[in-house]
Short mmCIF file of C-alpha atoms in Angstrom, two decimals:
data_model
loop_
_atom_site.label_atom_id
_atom_site.label_comp_id
_atom_site.label_asym_id
_atom_site.label_seq_id
_atom_site.Cartn_x
_atom_site.Cartn_y
_atom_site.Cartn_z
CA LYS W 1471 86.42 46.95 48.92
CA HIS W 1472 88.10 44.64 46.48
CA GLU W 1473 90.27 45.17 43.47
CA GLY W 1474 91.17 43.44 40.38
CA THR W 1475 87.43 42.16 39.21
CA GLY W 1476 84.58 44.10 37.98
CA PRO W 1477 81.67 43.85 35.77
CA SER W 1478 83.44 45.09 32.91
CA LEU W 1479 87.14 45.34 31.52
CA SER W 1480 87.42 48.98 32.62
CA ALA W 1481 86.04 48.58 36.10
CA ALA W 1482 88.45 45.45 36.84
CA TRP W 1483 91.34 48.05 36.63
CA GLU W 1484 89.80 50.70 38.84
CA PRO W 1485 91.86 51.29 41.75
CA VAL W 1486 90.20 51.17 45.17
CA VAL W 1487 91.28 54.84 46.83
CA MET W 1488 90.77 55.23 50.39
CA GLU W 1489 92.06 57.85 52.50
CA VAL W 1490 94.17 57.66 55.90
CA LYS W 1491 95.25 60.04 58.19
CA GLY W 1492 95.16 62.80 54.98
CA VAL W 1493 97.02 60.35 53.10
CA ARG W 1494 95.05 59.11 49.82
CA PHE W 1495 96.01 55.18 49.04
CA GLY W 1496 95.31 53.18 46.20
CA PHE W 1497 95.04 49.94 45.31
CA VAL W 1498 95.60 47.86 41.91
CA SER W 1499 95.61 44.43 41.71
CA PHE W 1500 95.81 41.79 38.63
CA THR W 1501 96.35 38.58 37.75
CA ARG W 1502 99.11 36.87 35.03
CA TRP W 1503 97.14 33.21 35.70
CA LEU W 1504 93.61 32.47 35.16
CA ASN W 1505 93.91 28.59 35.24
CA GLY W 1506 93.05 28.03 31.85
CA PHE W 1507 90.31 30.05 31.97
CA SER W 1508 89.79 33.22 29.87
CA ASN W 1509 87.68 36.83 30.41
CA PRO W 1510 84.72 37.12 27.89
CA LYS W 1511 85.16 38.38 24.19
CA SER W 1512 83.07 41.48 25.10
CA PRO W 1513 84.73 44.13 27.47
CA GLU W 1514 81.45 45.11 28.71
CA GLU W 1515 81.13 41.67 30.53
CA PRO W 1516 82.81 40.81 33.64
CA HIS W 1517 86.44 40.86 33.93
CA VAL W 1518 89.58 39.79 35.97
CA ALA W 1519 92.24 42.50 35.66
CA PHE W 1520 94.62 39.70 33.63
CA VAL W 1521 97.92 40.29 32.01
CA PRO W 1522 98.91 36.75 30.57
CA TYR W 1523 102.07 35.41 30.28
CA ALA W 1524 103.34 35.33 26.90
CA GLU W 1525 102.28 31.47 26.60
CA HIS W 1526 98.75 32.12 27.87
CA ALA W 1527 97.96 35.18 25.63
CA ALA W 1528 95.27 33.43 23.77
CA HIS W 1529 93.07 33.86 27.06
CA ARG W 1530 91.93 37.49 26.68
CA GLY W 1531 94.10 39.82 28.85
CA VAL W 1532 95.90 42.80 28.45
CA LYS W 1533 99.03 43.87 27.32
CA VAL W 1534 101.55 44.56 29.98
CA GLU W 1535 101.88 48.12 28.29
CA HIS W 1536 98.18 48.13 28.91
CA ALA W 1537 98.52 47.28 32.83
CA VAL W 1538 101.74 49.79 32.89
CA GLU W 1539 99.41 52.75 31.94
CA ARG W 1540 96.68 51.50 34.35
CA VAL W 1541 98.95 51.99 36.88
CA ARG W 1542 100.12 55.46 35.78
CA MET W 1543 96.58 56.77 35.80
CA ALA W 1544 95.51 55.41 39.03
CA ALA W 1545 99.02 56.60 40.85
CA ALA W 1546 97.82 60.37 39.59
CA ARG W 1547 94.80 60.10 41.59
CA CYS W 1548 96.55 58.82 44.74
CA ASP W 1549 100.06 59.71 47.16
CA VAL W 1550 100.65 56.20 47.55
CA LEU W 1551 99.65 53.10 44.87
CA ILE W 1552 100.25 49.76 45.98
CA VAL W 1553 100.03 46.72 43.11
CA LEU W 1554 99.02 43.88 44.22
CA ALA W 1555 100.49 41.15 41.58
CA HIS W 1556 99.42 37.31 41.15
CA TRP W 1557 102.46 35.97 39.29
CA GLY W 1558 105.24 33.74 39.35
CA ARG W 1559 106.17 29.93 39.16
CA GLU W 1560 104.87 28.25 41.87
CA TYR W 1561 107.49 26.50 44.47
CA ALA W 1562 110.37 28.24 42.62
CA GLY W 1563 112.63 30.66 44.66
CA GLU W 1564 113.19 33.47 42.33
CA PRO W 1565 110.96 35.73 40.59
CA ARG W 1566 110.40 35.37 36.40
CA PRO W 1567 112.76 37.36 34.87
CA GLU W 1568 109.99 39.03 33.01
CA ASP W 1569 108.18 39.88 36.23
CA GLN W 1570 111.35 41.37 37.23
CA VAL W 1571 110.98 44.06 34.29
CA LEU W 1572 107.14 44.23 35.17
CA ALA W 1573 107.83 45.68 38.62
CA ARG W 1574 110.21 48.00 37.67
CA ALA W 1575 108.27 49.38 35.17
CA LEU W 1576 105.32 49.60 37.54
CA ILE W 1577 107.39 51.59 40.11
CA ASP W 1578 108.51 53.85 37.17
CA ALA W 1579 104.67 54.42 36.23
CA GLY W 1580 103.86 55.50 39.99
CA ALA W 1581 103.37 52.54 42.11
CA GLY W 1582 104.98 52.96 45.80
CA ALA W 1583 105.07 48.87 46.14
CA VAL W 1584 104.89 45.88 43.87
CA ILE W 1585 103.41 43.29 45.98
CA GLY W 1586 103.48 39.72 44.65
CA HIS W 1587 102.06 36.30 45.63
CA HIS W 1588 101.21 32.97 43.86
CA PRO W 1589 104.82 31.11 44.24
CA HIS W 1590 103.85 29.73 47.62
CA VAL W 1591 107.22 30.41 48.67
CA LEU W 1592 109.29 33.25 49.75
CA GLN W 1593 111.02 35.19 46.95
CA PRO W 1594 113.37 38.24 47.16
CA LEU W 1595 112.47 41.98 48.41
CA GLU W 1596 114.05 44.67 46.35
CA SER W 1597 114.70 48.31 46.99
CA TYR W 1598 113.90 50.21 43.46
CA THR W 1599 114.63 53.60 42.74
CA THR W 1600 113.20 55.62 39.64
CA ALA W 1601 115.60 57.78 37.35
CA GLY W 1602 114.15 60.57 39.15
CA GLY W 1603 115.39 59.29 42.59
CA ARG W 1604 112.04 57.92 43.95
CA LYS W 1605 112.67 54.98 46.60
CA GLY W 1606 109.97 52.32 45.56
CA LEU W 1607 109.83 48.65 47.07
CA ILE W 1608 108.98 45.02 45.24
CA ALA W 1609 108.01 41.91 47.42
CA TYR W 1610 108.00 39.02 44.53
CA SER W 1611 106.39 36.85 46.86
CA LEU W 1612 105.23 36.73 50.59
CA GLY W 1613 104.70 32.77 50.55
CA ASN W 1614 101.58 31.66 52.39
CA LEU W 1615 100.06 32.67 55.40
CA VAL W 1616 97.27 30.71 56.03
CA ALA W 1617 97.49 27.27 54.25
CA ASN W 1618 97.66 23.38 54.84
CA GLN W 1619 100.64 22.86 52.43
CA SER W 1620 102.95 20.31 52.80
CA ARG W 1621 100.67 18.97 55.65
CA PHE W 1622 102.40 16.05 56.69
CA TYR W 1623 106.03 17.50 56.70
CA THR W 1624 108.21 17.34 59.59
CA TYR W 1625 111.26 19.32 60.34
CA ARG W 1626 114.45 17.45 60.98
CA PRO W 1627 117.12 19.24 61.67
CA GLY W 1628 120.11 18.80 59.09
CA SER W 1629 117.19 18.06 56.47
CA THR W 1630 117.80 19.55 52.82
CA SER W 1631 113.97 19.03 51.77
CA LYS W 1632 112.26 21.82 50.12
CA GLN W 1633 108.67 20.28 51.25
CA GLY W 1634 108.80 22.46 54.47
CA ASP W 1635 109.60 25.75 52.10
CA THR W 1636 105.57 26.13 51.95
CA ARG W 1637 105.43 26.67 55.56
CA ASP W 1638 107.80 29.49 55.34
CA SER W 1639 106.19 33.11 55.80
CA MET W 1640 106.56 36.67 56.22
CA LEU W 1641 104.45 39.73 57.54
CA LEU W 1642 105.58 42.72 55.63
CA ARG W 1643 105.19 46.53 57.40
CA VAL W 1644 105.57 49.43 55.17
CA ALA W 1645 105.62 52.75 56.32
CA TRP W 1646 104.69 55.97 54.10
CA VAL W 1647 106.02 59.63 55.34
CA ARG W 1648 105.17 63.05 54.36
CA ARG W 1649 108.08 64.81 55.38
CA GLU W 1650 106.59 68.56 54.98
CA VAL W 1651 102.73 70.26 54.78
CA GLY W 1652 101.65 69.34 51.10
CA GLY W 1653 104.75 67.26 50.01
CA ALA W 1654 105.18 64.25 48.32
CA VAL W 1655 104.55 60.76 50.54
CA GLU W 1656 108.00 58.51 50.62
CA LEU W 1657 108.33 55.25 51.09
CA GLY W 1658 109.77 55.33 54.82
CA GLU W 1659 110.67 52.13 56.94
CA VAL W 1660 110.35 48.73 55.70
CA SER W 1661 110.36 45.53 58.00
CA ALA W 1662 109.63 41.77 57.73
CA LEU W 1663 108.18 39.44 60.35
CA PRO W 1664 109.13 36.03 59.55
CA VAL W 1665 106.38 33.35 60.04
CA TRP W 1666 106.47 29.61 60.38
CA ILE W 1667 103.12 28.07 59.67
CA GLU W 1668 102.76 25.43 62.07
CA ASN W 1669 99.81 22.76 60.75
CA ASN W 1670 100.29 19.61 62.21
#
């Protein structure tokens, strides 16, 4: 199963929902970059779920409000919704402010976790609690995992070079808990396993 593209605009935003041990997990995926490309003019042609930054608005994506509403609709169909976001500035250690606002809005709309990627370096994890008291997780960027960036980089003790940052990564483990039969599924334990990519 895949998520984030489809034979039409609506299909690109259709969540994947699967049941695991009695819990319905849903996944929605979108990008904020198309590397200069655009979706077709017709919504009935193949599309990518695309929420462009303001500087890329001409490339035929949807507005932030549309993405938030699609997440709200998807969350109503499952117990836990995980949103995967391709966003951010490459090699920046902090998320873009508009992505922070969007991530929190997606949790408010029903997502249990928002997991980001694209910057090629690690960015912060954030615990976010909605006004109603529901806890969510935001991982702005997990860095690279299998990559050959900075392939000639060699670690030297005492060096302050940022070149090796693309070798830092993490595996994220997130547990979801249903405390009583028929009850809500809640965010449980979150742990991160640091990873160093050795590719010399």
